[in-house]
Tab-separated table of C-alpha atoms in Angstrom:
chain	number	residue	atom	x	y	z
A	15	MET	CA	0.069	-0.172	0.102
A	16	GLY	CA	1.200	3.222	-1.262
A	17	LEU	CA	1.209	6.560	1.027
A	18	ARG	CA	-1.464	8.801	-0.455
A	19	THR	CA	-0.803	12.343	-0.837
A	20	LEU	CA	-3.651	15.311	-0.956
A	21	GLU	CA	-3.463	18.765	-2.579
A	22	PRO	CA	-3.365	21.981	-0.192
A	23	THR	CA	-7.190	22.210	-0.956
A	24	ALA	CA	-7.957	19.309	0.968
A	25	THR	CA	-10.397	19.732	3.362
A	26	VAL	CA	-10.806	18.056	6.920
A	27	ASP	CA	-13.255	15.613	5.590
A	28	ASP	CA	-10.675	14.656	3.074
A	29	VAL	CA	-8.096	14.019	5.657
A	30	CYS	CA	-10.237	12.227	8.102
A	31	SER	CA	-11.210	9.788	5.385
A	32	VAL	CA	-7.607	8.933	4.409
A	33	ILE	CA	-6.655	8.648	7.861
A	34	GLU	CA	-9.427	6.357	8.920
A	35	GLU	CA	-8.045	3.856	5.693
A	36	ASP	CA	-4.899	4.542	5.968
A	37	GLY	CA	-3.586	5.455	9.619
A	38	GLY	CA	-1.491	8.126	7.494
A	39	VAL	CA	-1.411	11.023	4.928
A	40	ILE	CA	0.531	13.703	3.573
A	41	VAL	CA	-1.478	16.727	2.628
A	42	ARG	CA	0.992	19.110	0.624
A	43	ASN	CA	2.331	22.517	0.843
A	44	MET	CA	0.137	22.625	4.214
A	45	ALA	CA	1.677	25.520	5.970
A	46	THR	CA	3.613	28.617	3.735
A	47	THR	CA	7.159	28.518	3.684
A	48	GLU	CA	6.850	31.770	5.176
A	49	MET	CA	5.331	30.255	8.176
A	50	ILE	CA	7.636	27.649	8.669
A	51	ASP	CA	10.941	30.286	8.190
A	52	ARG	CA	9.062	32.137	10.945
A	53	VAL	CA	9.072	29.230	13.239
A	54	LEU	CA	12.219	28.331	12.887
A	55	SER	CA	13.427	32.162	13.323
A	56	GLU	CA	12.099	31.634	16.636
A	57	LEU	CA	13.490	28.419	17.354
A	58	ASP	CA	17.046	28.696	15.738
A	59	PRO	CA	18.504	30.031	19.262
A	60	TYR	CA	16.988	27.091	21.093
A	61	ILE	CA	18.070	24.779	18.437
A	62	LYS	CA	21.913	25.963	18.446
A	63	VAL	CA	22.376	24.730	21.531
A	64	THR	CA	20.315	21.042	21.890
A	65	GLN	CA	22.413	18.945	22.152
A	66	LYS	CA	22.371	15.865	20.064
A	67	GLY	CA	20.574	12.182	21.239
A	68	LYS	CA	22.294	9.917	23.397
A	69	ASP	CA	20.975	6.296	22.397
A	70	LYS	CA	20.340	4.816	18.968
A	71	PHE	CA	16.233	5.724	19.249
A	72	SER	CA	16.851	9.097	19.123
A	73	GLY	CA	19.489	9.325	17.382
A	74	PHE	CA	23.334	9.962	17.912
A	75	GLU	CA	23.036	12.534	14.554
A	76	THR	CA	19.887	14.166	15.814
A	77	THR	CA	19.075	16.853	17.829
A	78	ARG	CA	15.195	17.577	19.744
A	79	THR	CA	13.902	20.878	20.591
A	80	ASN	CA	11.200	20.749	23.012
A	81	ARG	CA	8.647	23.449	24.308
A	82	LEU	CA	7.998	25.002	21.278
A	83	LEU	CA	4.864	26.313	22.135
A	84	GLY	CA	6.439	28.112	25.122
A	85	ARG	CA	9.398	29.304	22.811
A	86	ALA	CA	8.064	29.875	19.278
A	87	PRO	CA	4.662	31.345	19.704
A	88	SER	CA	4.161	30.934	16.168
A	89	THR	CA	3.656	26.972	16.418
A	90	ALA	CA	0.462	27.322	17.589
A	91	GLU	CA	-0.379	28.423	14.119
A	92	LEU	CA	0.864	25.164	12.824
A	93	MET	CA	-1.489	23.288	15.680
A	94	MET	CA	-4.535	25.297	14.751
A	95	ASP	CA	-4.537	24.423	10.854
A	96	PRO	CA	-8.000	22.634	10.546
A	97	ARG	CA	-6.337	19.677	8.727
A	98	PHE	CA	-4.779	18.594	12.044
A	99	LEU	CA	-6.964	19.840	14.535
A	100	ASP	CA	-10.425	19.548	13.537
A	101	THR	CA	-9.325	15.974	12.299
A	102	ALA	CA	-7.654	15.010	15.316
A	103	GLU	CA	-11.481	16.136	17.135
A	104	ARG	CA	-13.262	13.827	14.890
A	105	VAL	CA	-10.810	10.726	14.950
A	106	LEU	CA	-10.211	10.620	19.109
A	107	GLN	CA	-12.604	9.307	20.402
A	108	PRO	CA	-15.259	12.461	19.123
A	109	HIS	CA	-16.831	14.090	21.999
A	110	GLN	CA	-14.699	13.243	24.622
A	111	GLY	CA	-12.047	16.286	24.260
A	112	ILE	CA	-8.513	16.271	23.532
A	113	GLN	CA	-5.230	18.111	24.558
A	114	VAL	CA	-2.070	19.267	23.298
A	115	GLY	CA	0.352	16.669	23.923
A	116	ALA	CA	3.982	17.160	22.991
A	117	THR	CA	5.833	19.704	20.302
A	118	GLN	CA	9.579	19.283	19.506
A	119	ALA	CA	11.422	20.308	16.602
A	120	MET	CA	13.907	17.543	14.902
A	121	ARG	CA	17.050	18.185	13.351
A	122	VAL	CA	18.272	14.976	11.253
A	123	GLY	CA	22.156	15.302	10.738
A	124	PRO	CA	24.532	13.543	8.145
A	125	GLY	CA	25.202	10.219	9.296
A	126	SER	CA	21.768	9.617	10.921
A	127	ALA	CA	21.190	5.984	11.011
A	128	PRO	CA	17.618	4.849	10.173
A	129	GLN	CA	15.723	5.092	13.549
A	130	THR	CA	13.388	1.573	14.601
A	131	LEU	CA	10.212	1.539	13.109
A	132	HIS	CA	7.709	2.053	16.206
A	133	ARG	CA	3.936	3.098	17.584
A	134	ASP	CA	3.549	6.527	19.302
A	135	ASP	CA	1.106	5.708	21.533
A	136	GLY	CA	3.603	2.406	22.544
A	137	ALA	CA	5.126	4.983	25.541
A	138	ARG	CA	1.322	3.848	27.463
A	139	GLY	CA	1.934	-0.027	27.892
A	140	ASP	CA	-2.042	-0.005	28.045
A	141	ARG	CA	-2.710	0.685	24.564
A	142	ARG	CA	-3.885	-2.625	22.163
A	143	HIS	CA	-3.984	-2.700	18.529
A	144	PRO	CA	-6.341	-2.708	16.983
A	145	GLY	CA	-8.424	-0.518	19.206
A	146	PRO	CA	-9.240	3.208	19.958
A	147	ASP	CA	-6.461	5.599	19.302
A	148	SER	CA	-5.358	7.734	21.607
A	149	GLU	CA	-3.478	9.969	19.972
A	150	LEU	CA	-2.471	11.904	16.541
A	151	THR	CA	0.762	13.794	15.151
A	152	CYS	CA	1.685	16.077	12.205
A	153	LEU	CA	5.105	16.514	11.380
A	154	TYR	CA	5.670	19.368	9.288
A	155	ALA	CA	8.630	19.278	6.486
A	156	ALA	CA	10.614	22.506	7.839
A	157	THR	CA	13.102	21.304	5.181
A	158	ASP	CA	12.724	19.492	1.840
A	159	PHE	CA	11.866	15.761	3.343
A	160	THR	CA	14.094	13.469	0.466
A	161	ALA	CA	14.965	9.646	0.336
A	162	GLN	CA	18.533	10.910	0.518
A	163	ASN	CA	18.515	12.943	3.905
A	164	GLY	CA	15.882	10.389	5.813
A	165	ALA	CA	12.299	11.211	5.003
A	166	THR	CA	10.172	9.465	7.654
A	167	TRP	CA	9.575	5.558	6.647
A	168	ILE	CA	5.384	4.638	7.715
A	169	ILE	CA	3.713	1.632	6.976
A	170	PRO	CA	-0.106	2.655	5.793
A	171	GLY	CA	-2.521	0.373	7.193
A	172	SER	CA	-0.611	-0.389	10.064
A	173	HIS	CA	-2.952	0.815	12.576
A	174	LYS	CA	-5.422	-2.105	12.018
A	175	TRP	CA	-2.827	-4.501	12.991
A	176	ASP	CA	-2.868	-6.505	16.089
A	177	ASP	CA	0.042	-6.725	18.451
A	178	GLU	CA	1.624	-9.991	17.383
A	179	ARG	CA	2.216	-8.481	14.112
A	180	ARG	CA	5.663	-7.023	13.921
A	181	PRO	CA	6.665	-4.411	11.295
A	182	THR	CA	9.221	-4.948	8.411
A	183	ARG	CA	11.569	-1.956	6.589
A	184	GLU	CA	9.760	-4.018	3.199
A	185	GLU	CA	6.074	-2.895	4.306
A	186	ALA	CA	7.470	1.097	4.326
A	187	VAL	CA	7.136	3.884	2.179
A	188	GLN	CA	8.615	7.021	3.340
A	189	ALA	CA	7.129	10.465	2.976
A	190	VAL	CA	9.373	12.348	0.656
A	191	MET	CA	7.619	15.753	0.406
A	192	PRO	CA	8.593	19.450	0.191
A	193	LYS	CA	8.886	22.133	2.858
A	194	GLY	CA	5.820	23.022	4.387
A	195	SER	CA	3.654	19.687	3.546
A	196	ALA	CA	2.998	18.119	6.585
A	197	LEU	CA	2.537	14.274	7.231
A	198	ILE	CA	-0.607	13.414	9.771
A	199	TRP	CA	-0.482	9.732	10.799
A	200	LEU	CA	-2.416	7.774	13.975
A	201	GLY	CA	-0.761	6.695	17.025
A	202	SER	CA	-1.218	3.579	15.815
A	203	VAL	CA	0.739	3.770	12.762
A	204	TYR	CA	4.262	2.400	12.518
A	205	HIS	CA	7.096	4.800	11.584
A	206	GLY	CA	10.547	5.582	12.068
A	207	ALA	CA	13.239	8.484	10.789
A	208	GLY	CA	14.977	7.198	7.834
A	209	ALA	CA	18.993	7.332	7.438
A	210	ASN	CA	20.398	10.601	6.027
A	211	MET	CA	22.729	9.755	3.763
A	212	THR	CA	23.777	13.494	2.642
A	213	ALA	CA	26.996	14.530	3.588
A	214	ASP	CA	25.872	18.141	4.604
A	215	GLU	CA	22.250	18.373	4.501
A	216	TYR	CA	20.307	18.184	7.418
A	217	ARG	CA	16.445	17.322	7.736
A	218	THR	CA	14.192	19.520	9.976
A	219	GLY	CA	10.707	18.546	10.754
A	220	ILE	CA	8.381	20.053	13.120
A	221	LEU	CA	6.465	17.564	15.620
A	222	LEU	CA	3.525	18.353	17.066
A	223	ILE	CA	1.138	15.320	18.872
A	224	TYR	CA	-2.480	15.948	19.768
A	225	MET	CA	-3.919	13.283	22.218
A	226	LEU	CA	-7.072	12.380	24.406
A	227	GLY	CA	-7.588	14.703	27.130
A	228	TYR	CA	-7.576	12.224	30.414
A	229	LEU	CA	-4.450	10.818	29.336
A	230	ARG	CA	-0.970	12.132	31.241
A	231	GLN	CA	0.718	14.634	28.533
A	232	GLU	CA	3.668	13.288	27.080
A	233	GLU	CA	5.166	16.688	27.114
A	234	ASN	CA	4.121	18.963	30.222
A	235	GLN	CA	3.065	22.002	28.395
A	236	TYR	CA	2.027	23.813	31.778
A	237	LEU	CA	5.555	23.996	32.765
A	238	ALA	CA	7.070	24.207	29.282
A	239	VAL	CA	4.963	27.438	28.479
A	240	PRO	CA	4.867	30.198	30.282
A	241	ILE	CA	1.738	31.307	31.622
A	242	ASP	CA	2.136	34.979	29.653
A	243	VAL	CA	2.073	33.202	26.485
A	244	VAL	CA	-0.699	31.024	27.396
A	245	ARG	CA	-2.709	34.375	27.965
A	246	SER	CA	-1.701	35.181	24.323
A	247	TYR	CA	-2.951	32.393	22.452
A	248	PRO	CA	-6.776	32.429	21.845
A	249	GLU	CA	-9.070	30.647	24.310
A	250	ARG	CA	-9.373	27.463	22.217
A	251	PHE	CA	-5.773	26.989	22.519
A	252	GLN	CA	-5.701	27.661	26.036
A	253	ARG	CA	-7.971	24.965	26.686
A	254	LEU	CA	-6.046	22.396	24.343
A	255	LEU	CA	-3.091	22.925	26.668
A	256	GLY	CA	-4.946	22.220	29.714
A	257	TYR	CA	-6.677	24.709	30.967
A	258	SER	CA	-9.744	23.138	31.197
A	259	THR	CA	-11.764	20.042	32.135
A	260	TYR	CA	-11.931	16.534	30.528
A	261	GLY	CA	-15.683	15.478	30.888
A	262	PRO	CA	-17.172	17.044	33.954
A	263	PHE	CA	-14.412	16.480	36.784
A	264	VAL	CA	-10.810	15.592	35.351
A	265	GLY	CA	-8.589	18.121	35.893
A	266	TYR	CA	-10.946	20.479	38.030
A	267	ILE	CA	-9.276	22.868	40.900
A	268	ASP	CA	-12.451	24.217	42.606
A	269	TRP	CA	-15.026	21.620	41.841
A	270	GLY	CA	-17.612	22.874	39.998
A	271	GLN	CA	-15.710	26.155	38.473
A	272	ASP	CA	-14.508	26.414	34.788
A	273	VAL	CA	-10.304	25.766	35.275
A	274	HIS	CA	-9.885	28.471	32.237
A	275	SER	CA	-11.631	31.058	34.214
A	276	TYR	CA	-8.115	30.910	36.551
A	277	LEU	CA	-6.026	32.335	34.004
A	278	GLU	CA	-8.034	35.593	34.166
A	279	GLU	CA	-8.170	35.477	38.103
A	280	SER	CA	-4.229	34.683	38.243
A	281	ALA	CA	-3.646	37.430	35.841
A	282	ARG	CA	-5.624	39.996	37.985
A	283	THR	CA	-3.366	38.767	41.311
A	284	ILE	CA	-0.123	39.701	39.580
């Protein structure tokens, strides 16, 4: 099975349809190059001081810069693209609530080895496959993704596999795509970074994750995003960062009071 690519005019319905069938999809030029460059400009001081990975999975020639929503506020615009946000709200158990799970800028350097094929939801031992999905990931190409510089490998349809079936490299296809495009996939889909076989070319991606609202966030957004930056975001996104309750009770501060109201109250006490 190949990896399907949708054009920039694709709707949320289009994305959801392919995600349901294949588990992953590319949306070509989902963000403008100007938007990507703005995010990279805000992140540049942090990327420059990020150390390379210390194990094979992280990548010995790869840097992973986190806390994007606290360091590069323009990242929120990428997260709020309807083809990512609205798709996440539809496919992750509708009407039960989602939240920001993690953000990361990954810079795969020359000489990087291929990453082990894995499922993102494997971080939680309670996930069984096939079954309801718990997260949706979007990887924006901040540089061109090519077969030579480490474009992500992904196995379309693997979200339907059980836990006994193991992935092979022969079943995977590469997400070759131009800068500004986005690869969107379910947490149950097998994937992994490719090998960077170039001499001097870095492959940079902006990884963003939404997950179910009742789960522990992979990246602690309460500490990663300063409160004054949180207040600068639209209310819908503030709630996605965790300033809300999941269902009627999970995450409350005072019983029966909207958690979001504390953003306004804390601002008045400063």
